[in-house]
Short mmCIF file of C-alpha atoms in Angstrom, two decimals:
data_model
loop_
_atom_site.label_atom_id
_atom_site.label_comp_id
_atom_site.label_asym_id
_atom_site.label_seq_id
_atom_site.Cartn_x
_atom_site.Cartn_y
_atom_site.Cartn_z
CA MET A 1 0.00 0.00 0.00
CA ASN A 2 3.07 2.27 0.00
CA THR A 3 2.31 3.77 -3.42
CA THR A 4 -1.25 4.63 -2.42
CA ALA A 5 -0.06 6.10 0.89
CA GLU A 6 2.49 8.31 -0.87
CA TRP A 7 -0.18 9.48 -3.31
CA LEU A 8 -2.58 10.35 -0.48
CA HIS A 9 0.07 12.34 1.40
CA ARG A 10 0.93 14.30 -1.73
CA ARG A 11 -2.52 14.69 -3.24
CA LEU A 12 -4.75 15.55 -0.25
CA PRO A 13 -3.31 19.06 0.31
CA GLU A 14 -3.66 19.76 -3.42
CA LEU A 15 -7.27 18.56 -3.54
CA ILE A 16 -8.46 20.53 -0.53
CA ALA A 17 -6.80 23.69 -1.84
CA GLU A 18 -8.40 23.18 -5.27
CA HIS A 19 -11.90 22.73 -3.84
CA GLY A 20 -11.78 25.09 -0.89
CA ILE A 21 -11.92 22.50 1.87
CA VAL A 22 -11.10 23.86 5.33
CA GLY A 23 -9.59 20.66 6.71
CA ALA A 24 -9.65 16.92 6.07
CA GLN A 25 -8.41 13.53 7.19
CA VAL A 26 -8.20 10.36 5.09
CA ALA A 27 -7.51 6.83 6.26
CA VAL A 28 -7.29 3.64 4.21
CA LEU A 29 -7.39 0.06 5.52
CA HIS A 30 -6.08 -2.75 3.31
CA ASN A 31 -5.19 -6.27 4.37
CA GLY A 32 -4.94 -5.28 8.01
CA GLU A 33 -2.76 -2.19 7.53
CA ILE A 34 -4.05 1.35 8.05
CA VAL A 35 -2.44 4.44 6.52
CA ASP A 36 -3.72 7.95 7.19
CA THR A 37 -2.97 11.57 6.40
CA ALA A 38 -4.34 15.02 7.17
CA ALA A 39 -4.33 18.50 5.66
CA GLY A 40 -5.85 21.93 6.17
CA VAL A 41 -6.87 23.58 9.43
CA LEU A 42 -9.18 22.84 12.36
CA ASN A 43 -10.56 26.38 12.26
CA ASN A 44 -9.96 28.94 9.52
CA VAL A 45 -9.76 31.78 12.03
CA THR A 46 -7.13 30.28 14.34
CA ASN A 47 -5.53 28.32 11.45
CA GLU A 48 -4.45 25.53 13.78
CA PRO A 49 -3.41 22.65 11.47
CA VAL A 50 -5.27 19.35 11.22
CA THR A 51 -3.16 16.42 12.34
CA THR A 52 -3.89 12.71 12.11
CA ASP A 53 -4.98 12.63 15.77
CA SER A 54 -7.44 15.53 15.41
CA ILE A 55 -11.10 14.62 15.84
CA PHE A 56 -13.96 15.30 13.40
CA GLN A 57 -17.65 14.69 13.96
CA ILE A 58 -18.64 11.59 11.95
CA GLY A 59 -22.36 12.38 11.88
CA SER A 60 -24.63 9.56 10.79
CA ILE A 61 -21.77 7.08 10.50
CA THR A 62 -22.54 6.89 14.23
CA LYS A 63 -25.64 4.91 13.26
CA VAL A 64 -23.41 1.93 12.44
CA TRP A 65 -21.95 2.13 15.96
CA THR A 66 -25.45 2.24 17.46
CA ALA A 67 -26.53 -0.68 15.26
CA THR A 68 -23.47 -2.61 16.45
CA LEU A 69 -24.55 -2.16 20.08
CA ILE A 70 -28.02 -3.39 19.11
CA GLN A 71 -26.58 -6.42 17.31
CA GLU A 72 -24.61 -7.32 20.44
CA LEU A 73 -27.91 -7.39 22.36
CA VAL A 74 -29.40 -9.65 19.68
CA ASN A 75 -26.39 -11.96 19.80
CA GLU A 76 -26.77 -12.23 23.58
CA ARG A 77 -30.50 -13.00 23.16
CA LEU A 78 -31.44 -9.91 25.13
CA LEU A 79 -33.35 -8.37 22.19
CA ASP A 80 -35.50 -9.68 19.35
CA LEU A 81 -35.43 -7.41 16.30
CA ASP A 82 -38.90 -8.53 15.26
CA ARG A 83 -40.73 -7.96 18.52
CA PRO A 84 -42.36 -4.57 19.17
CA VAL A 85 -40.25 -1.83 20.74
CA ARG A 86 -42.90 -1.74 23.47
CA ASP A 87 -41.71 -5.11 24.73
CA VAL A 88 -38.72 -3.22 26.13
CA ILE A 89 -40.08 0.35 26.35
CA PRO A 90 -43.77 0.04 27.29
CA ARG A 91 -44.23 3.83 27.28
CA PHE A 92 -43.04 4.25 23.66
CA ARG A 93 -45.57 6.64 22.10
CA LEU A 94 -46.25 8.17 18.68
CA ALA A 95 -49.16 10.18 17.30
CA ASP A 96 -50.37 7.01 15.58
CA GLU A 97 -51.10 4.52 18.37
CA GLN A 98 -51.48 1.57 15.99
CA ALA A 99 -48.04 2.23 14.52
CA ALA A 100 -46.48 2.59 17.97
CA GLN A 101 -47.83 -0.84 18.91
CA VAL A 102 -46.16 -2.67 16.01
CA ILE A 103 -42.90 -0.83 15.25
CA THR A 104 -39.89 -3.09 15.83
CA PRO A 105 -36.12 -2.54 16.19
CA ARG A 106 -35.74 -3.93 12.66
CA HIS A 107 -37.98 -1.14 11.34
CA LEU A 108 -35.81 1.40 13.15
CA LEU A 109 -32.50 -0.05 11.92
CA SER A 110 -33.70 -0.18 8.30
CA HIS A 111 -35.43 3.24 8.24
CA THR A 112 -38.84 1.73 7.57
CA ALA A 113 -40.66 2.76 10.78
CA GLY A 114 -42.31 5.60 8.87
CA PHE A 115 -42.62 8.27 11.58
CA GLU A 116 -41.13 11.78 11.54
CA GLY A 117 -37.42 11.31 11.45
CA ASP A 118 -35.86 14.70 12.10
CA LEU A 119 -37.25 15.91 15.40
CA PHE A 120 -33.93 17.20 16.87
CA LEU A 121 -35.45 17.59 20.34
CA ASP A 122 -33.31 19.36 22.92
CA THR A 123 -33.65 17.51 26.22
CA GLY A 124 -30.43 18.68 27.83
CA THR A 125 -27.24 16.74 28.46
CA GLY A 126 -28.12 14.69 31.52
CA ASP A 127 -28.05 10.91 31.69
CA ASP A 128 -31.85 10.96 31.25
CA MET A 129 -31.81 12.93 27.97
CA LEU A 130 -32.87 9.96 25.80
CA GLU A 131 -35.64 9.02 28.20
CA LYS A 132 -36.91 12.62 28.04
CA TYR A 133 -36.61 12.58 24.23
CA LEU A 134 -38.92 9.57 23.97
CA GLU A 135 -41.41 11.24 26.31
CA LEU A 136 -41.69 14.08 23.77
CA MET A 137 -42.22 11.76 20.79
CA GLY A 138 -45.94 11.31 21.43
CA ASP A 139 -46.71 13.97 18.80
CA ALA A 140 -44.44 12.49 16.11
CA LYS A 141 -46.58 11.95 13.03
CA GLN A 142 -46.69 8.76 11.00
CA GLU A 143 -45.69 9.72 7.44
CA THR A 144 -45.92 6.20 5.97
CA PRO A 145 -47.20 2.91 7.45
CA PRO A 146 -44.55 0.83 9.29
CA GLY A 147 -42.61 -1.37 6.88
CA GLU A 148 -44.06 0.19 3.72
CA LEU A 149 -41.41 2.66 2.56
CA TYR A 150 -37.79 3.53 3.31
CA THR A 151 -37.62 7.05 4.74
CA TYR A 152 -34.49 8.09 6.60
CA CYS A 153 -35.20 8.38 10.32
CA ASN A 154 -32.77 9.97 12.77
CA SER A 155 -35.34 9.82 15.57
CA GLY A 156 -35.58 6.04 15.16
CA PHE A 157 -31.92 5.72 16.13
CA VAL A 158 -32.55 7.74 19.28
CA VAL A 159 -35.17 5.09 20.14
CA LEU A 160 -32.53 2.41 19.47
CA GLY A 161 -30.16 4.25 21.80
CA ARG A 162 -32.82 4.16 24.50
CA LEU A 163 -33.24 0.41 23.94
CA VAL A 164 -29.51 0.04 24.60
CA GLU A 165 -29.85 2.07 27.81
CA VAL A 166 -32.79 0.06 29.15
CA LEU A 167 -31.24 -3.33 28.40
CA ARG A 168 -27.73 -2.43 29.61
CA GLY A 169 -28.86 -0.37 32.59
CA LYS A 170 -26.47 2.49 31.74
CA PRO A 171 -26.59 5.74 29.72
CA PHE A 172 -26.03 5.26 25.99
CA HIS A 173 -22.77 7.23 25.94
CA THR A 174 -21.40 5.04 28.73
CA VAL A 175 -22.27 1.82 26.91
CA LEU A 176 -20.78 3.22 23.70
CA ARG A 177 -17.51 3.98 25.45
CA GLU A 178 -17.28 0.77 27.46
CA ARG A 179 -18.33 -1.73 24.79
CA LEU A 180 -16.73 -0.19 21.70
CA VAL A 181 -14.33 2.71 22.33
CA ASP A 182 -12.50 1.23 25.33
CA ARG A 183 -12.84 -2.38 24.19
CA LEU A 184 -11.11 -1.52 20.92
CA GLY A 185 -8.45 0.56 22.64
CA LEU A 186 -9.32 3.70 20.67
CA ARG A 187 -7.54 6.87 21.73
CA THR A 188 -9.47 9.77 20.29
CA PRO A 189 -13.28 9.27 20.24
CA ALA A 190 -15.44 11.77 22.12
CA THR A 191 -18.85 10.41 23.11
CA ARG A 192 -20.05 13.65 24.78
CA HIS A 193 -19.77 17.23 23.57
CA ALA A 194 -17.96 18.12 26.80
CA GLU A 195 -15.12 15.80 25.79
CA TYR A 196 -14.22 17.88 22.72
CA SER A 197 -12.32 20.37 24.88
CA GLY A 198 -9.78 17.75 25.85
CA ARG A 199 -8.88 16.89 22.26
CA ARG A 200 -7.67 18.57 19.07
CA ALA A 201 -11.21 19.06 17.79
CA ALA A 202 -12.03 20.34 14.32
CA GLU A 203 -14.78 22.95 14.07
CA GLY A 204 -17.41 22.82 11.34
CA HIS A 205 -17.69 25.59 8.74
CA LEU A 206 -20.83 26.61 6.85
CA GLY A 207 -21.94 28.99 4.09
CA THR A 208 -20.16 30.35 1.05
CA GLU A 209 -17.83 32.25 3.36
CA LEU A 210 -17.11 29.09 5.39
CA LYS A 211 -17.64 30.66 8.78
CA PRO A 212 -16.91 28.49 11.83
CA VAL A 213 -20.05 27.07 13.43
CA ASP A 214 -20.61 28.50 16.90
CA GLU A 215 -23.09 25.91 18.18
CA LEU A 216 -23.55 22.16 18.35
CA MET A 217 -26.53 19.96 17.55
CA THR A 218 -28.63 18.60 20.42
CA GLU A 219 -26.82 15.94 22.39
CA ALA A 220 -29.95 13.77 22.72
CA ASP A 221 -29.57 12.94 19.02
CA GLY A 222 -26.24 11.28 19.86
CA PRO A 223 -27.27 7.73 18.86
CA ALA A 224 -28.22 9.12 15.42
CA GLY A 225 -25.00 11.11 14.97
CA SER A 226 -24.93 14.52 16.67
CA VAL A 227 -22.01 13.85 19.01
CA LEU A 228 -19.53 11.08 18.19
CA ALA A 229 -16.21 12.46 16.95
CA MET A 230 -12.85 10.80 16.32
CA CYS A 231 -9.89 10.65 14.00
CA ALA A 232 -10.10 8.76 10.71
CA ARG A 233 -7.71 6.01 11.89
CA ASP A 234 -9.89 5.17 14.90
CA LEU A 235 -12.97 4.95 12.67
CA LEU A 236 -11.18 2.32 10.59
CA GLU A 237 -10.12 0.44 13.72
CA PHE A 238 -13.86 0.07 14.37
CA VAL A 239 -14.30 -1.18 10.79
CA ARG A 240 -11.42 -3.63 11.30
CA MET A 241 -13.44 -5.22 14.12
CA HIS A 242 -16.33 -5.77 11.70
CA LEU A 243 -13.99 -7.42 9.18
CA GLU A 244 -12.25 -9.69 11.68
CA THR A 245 -15.35 -11.32 13.20
CA THR A 246 -18.58 -12.87 11.97
CA GLU A 247 -20.39 -11.52 15.03
CA PHE A 248 -21.91 -8.64 13.08
CA ASP A 249 -22.39 -10.20 9.63
CA ALA A 250 -26.19 -10.04 9.99
CA MET A 251 -25.90 -6.27 9.77
CA ARG A 252 -24.81 -6.64 6.12
CA GLU A 253 -28.00 -8.46 5.04
CA THR A 254 -30.39 -6.52 2.82
CA GLN A 255 -33.49 -5.32 4.66
CA VAL A 256 -35.02 -2.97 2.08
CA VAL A 257 -34.16 -1.40 -1.26
CA PRO A 258 -34.49 2.40 -0.94
CA PRO A 259 -35.83 4.53 -3.79
CA ASP A 260 -33.25 4.78 -6.57
CA PHE A 261 -31.53 8.17 -6.55
CA GLY A 262 -29.36 7.15 -9.48
CA LEU A 263 -26.71 5.46 -7.35
CA GLY A 264 -28.27 2.08 -6.58
CA GLY A 265 -27.71 0.65 -3.13
CA ARG A 266 -29.55 -1.31 -0.46
CA GLN A 267 -30.18 -0.86 3.25
CA GLY A 268 -28.90 -3.28 5.86
CA LEU A 269 -29.11 -3.09 9.64
CA GLY A 270 -27.46 0.28 10.14
CA TRP A 271 -25.11 -0.19 7.18
CA MET A 272 -25.86 1.15 3.71
CA LEU A 273 -24.97 -1.58 1.19
CA HIS A 274 -23.26 -1.10 -2.19
CA ASP A 275 -22.48 -3.19 -5.26
CA TYR A 276 -19.44 -2.75 -7.50
CA ASP A 277 -18.75 -3.50 -11.15
CA ASN A 278 -16.25 -6.25 -10.27
CA GLY A 279 -19.02 -8.28 -8.61
CA MET A 280 -17.98 -7.38 -5.08
CA ALA A 281 -20.40 -6.03 -2.49
CA GLY A 282 -19.66 -3.62 0.30
CA MET A 283 -21.12 -1.39 2.93
CA GLY A 284 -20.64 2.10 4.23
CA HIS A 285 -22.34 5.26 5.44
CA THR A 286 -22.17 9.01 5.14
CA GLY A 287 -22.51 11.63 7.83
CA GLN A 288 -23.46 15.30 8.05
CA THR A 289 -23.63 17.60 11.05
CA LEU A 290 -23.30 21.39 11.25
CA GLY A 291 -20.27 22.10 9.08
CA PHE A 292 -19.00 18.51 8.87
CA LEU A 293 -19.27 15.91 6.10
CA ALA A 294 -17.96 12.35 6.49
CA TRP A 295 -17.79 9.32 4.18
CA LEU A 296 -17.02 5.64 4.78
CA ARG A 297 -16.85 2.74 2.31
CA VAL A 298 -15.91 -0.87 3.09
CA ILE A 299 -15.36 -3.82 0.72
CA PRO A 300 -14.91 -6.87 2.99
CA GLU A 301 -13.89 -9.32 0.25
CA ALA A 302 -10.93 -7.07 -0.61
CA GLY A 303 -10.05 -6.36 3.03
CA PHE A 304 -10.48 -2.70 2.13
CA ALA A 305 -11.99 0.40 3.70
CA ILE A 306 -11.60 4.14 3.21
CA THR A 307 -12.91 7.10 5.17
CA VAL A 308 -12.76 10.82 4.47
CA LEU A 309 -13.62 13.37 7.18
CA THR A 310 -14.05 17.08 6.35
CA ASN A 311 -15.06 20.26 8.17
CA GLY A 312 -16.28 22.62 5.44
CA GLY A 313 -16.20 23.23 1.69
CA GLU A 314 -17.19 21.45 -1.53
CA ALA A 315 -16.11 17.99 -0.40
CA LEU A 316 -17.71 15.59 -2.91
CA PRO A 317 -15.14 16.08 -5.73
CA VAL A 318 -12.34 15.51 -3.22
CA VAL A 319 -13.98 12.37 -1.85
CA THR A 320 -14.61 11.05 -5.36
CA ALA A 321 -10.97 11.52 -6.38
CA LEU A 322 -9.69 9.80 -3.23
CA TYR A 323 -12.17 6.94 -3.50
CA GLU A 324 -11.46 6.28 -7.15
CA LYS A 325 -7.68 6.11 -6.68
CA ALA A 326 -7.70 3.92 -3.55
CA MET A 327 -10.57 1.64 -4.62
CA HIS A 328 -9.12 0.95 -8.05
CA GLU A 329 -5.59 0.21 -6.83
CA LEU A 330 -6.44 -1.77 -3.69
CA ALA A 331 -9.85 -3.35 -4.37
CA ASN A 332 -10.06 -3.36 -8.19
CA ALA A 333 -13.41 -1.57 -7.83
CA ARG A 334 -14.87 1.63 -9.18
CA LEU A 335 -17.67 3.88 -8.01
CA PRO A 336 -20.77 3.91 -10.20
CA GLY A 337 -21.13 7.04 -12.31
CA LEU A 338 -23.04 9.91 -10.78
CA PRO A 339 -26.52 10.59 -12.23
CA LYS A 340 -26.69 13.12 -15.06
CA PRO A 341 -29.66 14.87 -16.71
CA PRO A 342 -30.76 13.19 -19.97
CA ALA A 343 -29.16 14.51 -23.15
CA THR A 344 -32.63 14.91 -24.67
CA PRO A 345 -34.90 16.33 -21.95
CA VAL A 346 -38.42 14.95 -21.58
CA PRO A 347 -41.04 17.46 -20.35
CA VAL A 348 -42.19 16.97 -16.77
CA ASP A 349 -45.83 15.96 -16.27
CA VAL A 350 -46.38 19.16 -14.33
CA GLU A 351 -49.97 18.54 -13.19
CA ARG A 352 -48.97 15.31 -11.45
CA VAL A 353 -45.96 16.82 -9.71
CA VAL A 354 -46.54 20.45 -8.65
CA GLY A 355 -47.53 21.09 -5.05
CA VAL A 356 -46.22 21.46 -1.51
CA TYR A 357 -44.88 18.38 0.26
CA ARG A 358 -44.11 18.20 3.98
CA ALA A 359 -41.47 16.25 5.88
CA ALA A 360 -40.22 16.66 9.43
CA GLY A 361 -38.19 19.84 9.45
CA LEU A 362 -38.86 21.19 5.97
CA ASP A 363 -41.34 21.63 3.12
CA VAL A 364 -40.62 20.87 -0.53
CA HIS A 365 -42.22 23.38 -2.92
CA ILE A 366 -42.51 22.26 -6.55
CA ALA A 367 -43.84 24.78 -9.08
CA ALA A 368 -44.19 24.86 -12.86
CA GLY A 369 -41.12 26.11 -14.69
CA GLU A 370 -40.23 26.81 -18.30
CA GLN A 371 -39.33 24.47 -21.17
CA GLY A 372 -41.10 21.51 -19.56
CA ARG A 373 -39.21 21.79 -16.27
CA VAL A 374 -40.27 22.39 -12.67
CA LYS A 375 -38.79 24.64 -10.00
CA VAL A 376 -37.95 23.05 -6.64
CA ARG A 377 -37.32 24.92 -3.40
CA TYR A 378 -36.72 23.53 0.09
CA VAL A 379 -38.23 25.62 2.90
CA PRO A 380 -36.82 24.73 6.36
CA ARG A 381 -39.05 24.86 9.42
CA THR A 382 -36.45 24.18 12.11
CA LYS A 383 -33.20 25.83 13.16
CA VAL A 384 -31.11 22.80 12.24
CA TYR A 385 -32.57 22.66 8.75
CA GLU A 386 -32.05 26.40 8.32
CA ALA A 387 -28.33 25.77 8.78
CA LEU A 388 -28.14 22.65 6.60
CA THR A 389 -30.57 23.43 3.75
CA ASP A 390 -29.89 25.02 0.38
CA THR A 391 -32.96 27.27 0.13
CA ASP A 392 -32.27 28.53 -3.42
CA GLU A 393 -34.75 27.56 -6.12
CA HIS A 394 -33.43 25.04 -8.67
CA GLU A 395 -34.75 23.71 -11.95
CA TYR A 396 -35.45 19.99 -12.33
CA THR A 397 -36.27 17.90 -15.39
CA TRP A 398 -37.40 14.28 -15.92
CA PHE A 399 -34.76 11.71 -14.99
CA ARG A 400 -36.97 8.60 -15.18
CA ASP A 401 -40.71 7.96 -15.13
CA ASP A 402 -40.50 8.06 -11.33
CA ALA A 403 -37.80 10.67 -10.73
CA LEU A 404 -36.68 14.24 -11.33
CA ILE A 405 -33.08 15.44 -11.59
CA ALA A 406 -31.55 18.88 -11.03
CA VAL A 407 -30.51 20.58 -14.26
CA GLU A 408 -27.51 22.26 -12.68
CA GLU A 409 -24.80 20.64 -10.59
CA LYS A 410 -24.52 21.59 -6.92
CA ASP A 411 -21.40 20.66 -4.95
CA GLY A 412 -20.37 18.29 -7.75
CA PHE A 413 -23.70 16.43 -7.93
CA HIS A 414 -27.05 16.57 -9.76
CA SER A 415 -29.56 15.81 -6.99
CA VAL A 416 -32.43 13.40 -7.71
CA ILE A 417 -35.96 13.44 -6.28
CA VAL A 418 -37.99 10.22 -6.54
CA LEU A 419 -41.77 10.38 -7.05
CA CYS A 420 -43.69 7.86 -4.95
CA GLY A 421 -47.30 6.74 -4.92
CA ARG A 422 -50.41 8.37 -6.39
CA ASP A 423 -53.37 10.03 -4.71
CA GLU A 424 -57.03 9.81 -5.78
CA GLN A 425 -56.39 12.49 -8.43
CA ASP A 426 -53.40 10.57 -9.87
CA ARG A 427 -50.97 13.15 -8.49
CA VAL A 428 -47.67 12.23 -6.86
CA LYS A 429 -48.34 11.37 -3.20
CA TRP A 430 -44.80 11.63 -1.79
CA VAL A 431 -41.60 13.13 -3.09
CA HIS A 432 -38.52 11.39 -1.75
CA TYR A 433 -35.15 13.09 -1.27
CA GLY A 434 -33.92 10.54 1.26
CA ARG A 435 -36.92 11.34 3.42
CA ALA A 436 -40.50 10.97 2.23
CA ALA A 437 -42.30 14.32 2.06
CA VAL A 438 -46.10 14.01 1.90
CA ARG A 439 -48.28 16.11 -0.39
CA GLN A 440 -50.27 18.72 1.57
#
């Protein structure tokens, strides 16, 4: 792996300078060996350099850690994924009582529970914060019936974190540290926001001016990804554990096929699953918090994994370049091509598509455009979404019979919206951008 390591050390500073990335870490695992490198700064005001032991928030990659703790409970026969959550948490409540009675841990792990997924409830930082979070979920609306449709659900992983607490008899962050961080001998992970101050912690940067973020997401969302931070090497030490045991293989089994956003993929238990052109299969996850973007891909058959952690800027082109080089040389695999608008545009069936669609945290406004296109605008309704959402209006055209694609590229990618279901007037019932937004 020496050639790849040398290339990473040389190329990462060039890539982040070219694409305006504030700071980044990269680590690659191949046949048991990990190499890593870092470039840029932790904060573009202080200009303190990123080193390989600096910590970055990993966002929703945390969900794989939470799923691992759940799988340990299953392996010990302390939890049945197909029994209702209420078997363990009798007071689990949602706005839809029938749904609350039948939702299982498997629904939560595979994002098929169907209730509002982005609640971001602030219940403090005490050891009872997850318990308080669940007490406030009684108003969470059911957007789709349990098991019917994949719709990404952060709140479901908070429920999973509470399951861990109840069955282990300890706060989630304590179980996370004892059973994974300490057990693996990891040096850098922070499982509470208060722990950042004792480490070389990167700060997130947002906006076109890449200003440092001056606040953190609510700590109660920790099991979904609002807290856990570490260096890239330690993240791959966690992956190494998954590759060296069969204890967690069930997490790689397909649970549901999400709507196709032009990239393929399947959903496992926590893991997102991928297929490659050389016939190999793999898993991974991405993560986003305020000012941080993180990527992880693993190809077990090749003994290969790569992670890229960033804290501001147009990261996708950098990630793509790093992935393509390392994957091709070490795993003989290539990423699928990114979706592109059709060369010959097909007019959008405007009457079926236009309208306002609501998801937890934001509304999707679709209006008639020109030349057979539609105009799409995301309107955030929460503070977190105000910080994370591109609120500019963008033109979309037909991508497939069941999907629209952005005409212009944004951050190196043409985003895709999938059209799901039909109402009694034959109009689109949900638009899906990772979450299902319901027509109003």
